[in-house]
Tab-separated table of C-alpha atoms in Angstrom:
chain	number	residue	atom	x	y	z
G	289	UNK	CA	0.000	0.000	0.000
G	290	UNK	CA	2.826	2.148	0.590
G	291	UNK	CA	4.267	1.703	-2.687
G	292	UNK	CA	1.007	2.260	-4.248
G	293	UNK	CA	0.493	6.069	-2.196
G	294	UNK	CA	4.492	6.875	-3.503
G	295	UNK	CA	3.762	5.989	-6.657
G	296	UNK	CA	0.556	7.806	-7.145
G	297	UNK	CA	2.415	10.492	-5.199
G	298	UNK	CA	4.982	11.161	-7.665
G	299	UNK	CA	2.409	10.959	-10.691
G	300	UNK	CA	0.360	13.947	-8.874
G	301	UNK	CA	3.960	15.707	-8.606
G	302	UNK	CA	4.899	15.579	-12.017
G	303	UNK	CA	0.979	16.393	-13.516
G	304	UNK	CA	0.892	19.286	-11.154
G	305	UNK	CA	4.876	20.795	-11.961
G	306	UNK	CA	4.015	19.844	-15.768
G	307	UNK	CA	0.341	21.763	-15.071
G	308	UNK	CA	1.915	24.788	-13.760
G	309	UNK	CA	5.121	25.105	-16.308
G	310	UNK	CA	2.096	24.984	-18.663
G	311	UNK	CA	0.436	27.996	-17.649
G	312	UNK	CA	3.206	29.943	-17.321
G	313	UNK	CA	3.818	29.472	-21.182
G	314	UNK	CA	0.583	29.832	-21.772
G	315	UNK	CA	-0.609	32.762	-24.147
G	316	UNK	CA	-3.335	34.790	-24.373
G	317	UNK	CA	-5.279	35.939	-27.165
G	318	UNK	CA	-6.518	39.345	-26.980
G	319	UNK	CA	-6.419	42.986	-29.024
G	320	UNK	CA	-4.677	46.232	-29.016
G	321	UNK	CA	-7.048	48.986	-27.624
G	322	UNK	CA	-4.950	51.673	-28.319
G	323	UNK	CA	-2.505	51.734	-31.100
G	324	UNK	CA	-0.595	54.859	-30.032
G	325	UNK	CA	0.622	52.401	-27.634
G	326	UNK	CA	2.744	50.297	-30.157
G	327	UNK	CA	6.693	50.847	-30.211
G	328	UNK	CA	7.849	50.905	-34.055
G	329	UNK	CA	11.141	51.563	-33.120
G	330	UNK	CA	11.282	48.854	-30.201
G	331	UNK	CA	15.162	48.020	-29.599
G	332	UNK	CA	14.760	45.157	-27.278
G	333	UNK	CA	18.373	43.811	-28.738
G	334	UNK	CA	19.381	43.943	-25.125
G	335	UNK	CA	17.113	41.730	-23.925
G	336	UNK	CA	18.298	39.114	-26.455
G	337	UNK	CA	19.970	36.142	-24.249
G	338	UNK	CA	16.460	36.163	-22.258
G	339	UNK	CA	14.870	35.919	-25.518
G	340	UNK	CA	17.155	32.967	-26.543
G	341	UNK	CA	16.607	31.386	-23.315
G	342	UNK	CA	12.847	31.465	-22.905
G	343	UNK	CA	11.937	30.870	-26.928
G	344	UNK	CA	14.923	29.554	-28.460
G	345	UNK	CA	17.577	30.986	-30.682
G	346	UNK	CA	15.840	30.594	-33.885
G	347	UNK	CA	12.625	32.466	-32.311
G	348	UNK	CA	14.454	34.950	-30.767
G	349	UNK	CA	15.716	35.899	-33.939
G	350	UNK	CA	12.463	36.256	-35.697
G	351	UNK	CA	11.115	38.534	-32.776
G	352	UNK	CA	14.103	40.638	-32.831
G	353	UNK	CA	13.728	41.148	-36.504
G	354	UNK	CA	10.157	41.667	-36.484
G	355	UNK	CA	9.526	43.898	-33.460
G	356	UNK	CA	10.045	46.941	-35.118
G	357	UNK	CA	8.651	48.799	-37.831
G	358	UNK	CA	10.892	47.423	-40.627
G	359	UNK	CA	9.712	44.188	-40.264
G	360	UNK	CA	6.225	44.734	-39.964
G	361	UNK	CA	3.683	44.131	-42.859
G	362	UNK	CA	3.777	47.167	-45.545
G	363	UNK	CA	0.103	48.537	-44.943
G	364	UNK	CA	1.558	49.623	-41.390
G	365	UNK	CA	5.237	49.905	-41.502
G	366	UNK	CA	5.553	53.842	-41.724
G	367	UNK	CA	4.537	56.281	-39.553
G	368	UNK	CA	2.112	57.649	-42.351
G	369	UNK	CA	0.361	54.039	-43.046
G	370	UNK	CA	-0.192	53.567	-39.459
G	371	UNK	CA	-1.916	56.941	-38.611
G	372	UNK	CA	-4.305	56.733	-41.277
G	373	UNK	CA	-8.179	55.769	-39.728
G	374	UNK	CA	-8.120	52.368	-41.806
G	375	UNK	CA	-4.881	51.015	-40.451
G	376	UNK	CA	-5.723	52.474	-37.145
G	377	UNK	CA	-8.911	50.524	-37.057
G	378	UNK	CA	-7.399	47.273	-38.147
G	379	UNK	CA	-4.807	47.492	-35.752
G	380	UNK	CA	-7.955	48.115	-33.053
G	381	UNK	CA	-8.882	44.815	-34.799
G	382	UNK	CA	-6.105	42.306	-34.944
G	383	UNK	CA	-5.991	39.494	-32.450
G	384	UNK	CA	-2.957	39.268	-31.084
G	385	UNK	CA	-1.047	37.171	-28.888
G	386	UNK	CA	0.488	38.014	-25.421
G	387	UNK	CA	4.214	36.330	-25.917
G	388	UNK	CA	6.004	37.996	-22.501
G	389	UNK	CA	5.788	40.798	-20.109
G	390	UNK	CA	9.198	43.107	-20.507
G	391	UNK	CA	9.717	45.260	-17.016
G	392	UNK	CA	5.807	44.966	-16.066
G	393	UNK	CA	4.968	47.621	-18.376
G	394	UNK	CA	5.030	46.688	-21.956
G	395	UNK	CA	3.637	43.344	-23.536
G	396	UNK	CA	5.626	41.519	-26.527
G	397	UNK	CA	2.510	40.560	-28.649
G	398	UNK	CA	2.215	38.474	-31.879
G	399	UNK	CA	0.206	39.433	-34.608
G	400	UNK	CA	-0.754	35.885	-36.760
G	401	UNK	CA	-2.739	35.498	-39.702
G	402	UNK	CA	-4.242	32.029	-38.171
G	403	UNK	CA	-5.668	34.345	-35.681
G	404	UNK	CA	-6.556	36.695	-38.227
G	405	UNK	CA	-8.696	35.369	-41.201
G	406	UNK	CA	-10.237	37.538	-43.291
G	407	UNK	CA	-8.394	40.732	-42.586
G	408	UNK	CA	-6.743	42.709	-46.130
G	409	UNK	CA	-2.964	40.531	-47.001
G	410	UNK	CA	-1.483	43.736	-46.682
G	411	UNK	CA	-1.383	43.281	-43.084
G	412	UNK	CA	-0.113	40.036	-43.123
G	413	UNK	CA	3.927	39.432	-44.182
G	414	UNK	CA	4.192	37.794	-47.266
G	415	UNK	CA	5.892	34.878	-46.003
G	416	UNK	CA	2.586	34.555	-43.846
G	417	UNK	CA	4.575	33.879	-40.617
G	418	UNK	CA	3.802	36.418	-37.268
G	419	UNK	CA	5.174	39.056	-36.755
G	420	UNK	CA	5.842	40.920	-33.230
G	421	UNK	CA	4.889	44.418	-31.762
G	422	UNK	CA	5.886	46.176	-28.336
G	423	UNK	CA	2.744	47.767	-26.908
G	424	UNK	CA	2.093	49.211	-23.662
G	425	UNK	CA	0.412	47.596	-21.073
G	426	UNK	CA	-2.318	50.341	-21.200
G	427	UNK	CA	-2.658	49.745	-24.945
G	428	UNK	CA	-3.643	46.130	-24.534
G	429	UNK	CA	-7.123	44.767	-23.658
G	430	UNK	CA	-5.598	42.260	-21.405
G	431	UNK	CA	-2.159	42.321	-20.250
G	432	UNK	CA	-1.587	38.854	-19.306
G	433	UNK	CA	1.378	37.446	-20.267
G	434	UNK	CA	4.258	35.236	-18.685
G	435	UNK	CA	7.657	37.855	-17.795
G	436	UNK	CA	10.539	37.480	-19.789
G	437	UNK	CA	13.175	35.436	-17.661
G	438	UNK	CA	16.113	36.831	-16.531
G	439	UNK	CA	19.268	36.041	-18.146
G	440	UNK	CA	21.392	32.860	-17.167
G	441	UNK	CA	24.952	34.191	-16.799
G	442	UNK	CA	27.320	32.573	-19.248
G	443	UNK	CA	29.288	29.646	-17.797
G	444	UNK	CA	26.498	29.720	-14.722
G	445	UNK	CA	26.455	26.456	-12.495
G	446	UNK	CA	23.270	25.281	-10.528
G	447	UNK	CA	23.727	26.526	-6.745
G	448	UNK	CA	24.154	23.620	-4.455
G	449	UNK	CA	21.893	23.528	-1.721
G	450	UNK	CA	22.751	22.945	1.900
G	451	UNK	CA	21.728	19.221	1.855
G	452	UNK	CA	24.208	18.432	-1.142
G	453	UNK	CA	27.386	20.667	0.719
G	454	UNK	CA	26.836	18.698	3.895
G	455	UNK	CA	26.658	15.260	1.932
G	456	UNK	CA	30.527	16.069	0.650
């Protein structure tokens, strides 16, 4: 019987940490209720190694390139496109995708065409992947997203806890 209560007690450990690492990743879709509130110039190349570590490399690198203006779709990559009423309501429109919170304040959405059907291809990249956009969290209908990790040192070694010095 013993055997039987550890075993089901580890299976309840591991559903419940797998559970919770889960909804931590978990995004949420949602939409931009004020577009004055998007960055096009967001230079979040400093927060790169937390962007490697919590997405991967190859991820990273599409955020980084597609945060800004540049690498946004043509209907709303200039400052003129963007103010005009029918890219300002389709921005009001899009469904995006809460990816991380950077310093509690801003959001790191994604902007998908899956989550978009039917909206004009000129506000989707041609390659049809997402692209990203750095809003404010008072620009967003709901702000929940997980925060962006902080940044493993280079070379960094797991601390040792007091049970594993004392066993040495």
């Amino acid at each position: 019987m013993n055997k039987y209560m550890s075993i089901m007690a580890t299976g309840m450990l591991c559903l419940g940490l797998s559970l919770t690492g889960y909804a931590q990743q978990k995004s949420v879709l949602t939409q931009i209720s004020n577009p004055g509130r998007v960055f096009p110039s967001a230079d979040l190349e400093s927060y790169k190694p937390q962007l490697e570590q919590q997405f991967g490399v190859e991820k990273a690198t599409k955020i980084l390139h597609t945060v800004t203006q540049e690498g946004w779709p043509e209907a709303i990559n200039t400052m003129d496109e963007r103010l005009g009423d029918p890219a300002q309501n389709t921005i009001k429109k899009f469904k995006v995708r809460t990816v991380a919170m950077i310093n509690s304040n801003y959001c790191l959405v994604s902007v998908s065409p899956a989550d978009n059907p039917g909206l004009d291809d000129t506000y989707y990249l041609s390659s049809g992947e997402p692209f990203y956009m750095l809003v404010g969290k008072d620009g967003i209908k709901n702000p929940v997203a997980p925060p962006l990790a902080k940044a493993k040192p280079a070379g960094a070694t797991p601390a040792k806890s007091a049970k594993t010095q004392k066993s040495k």
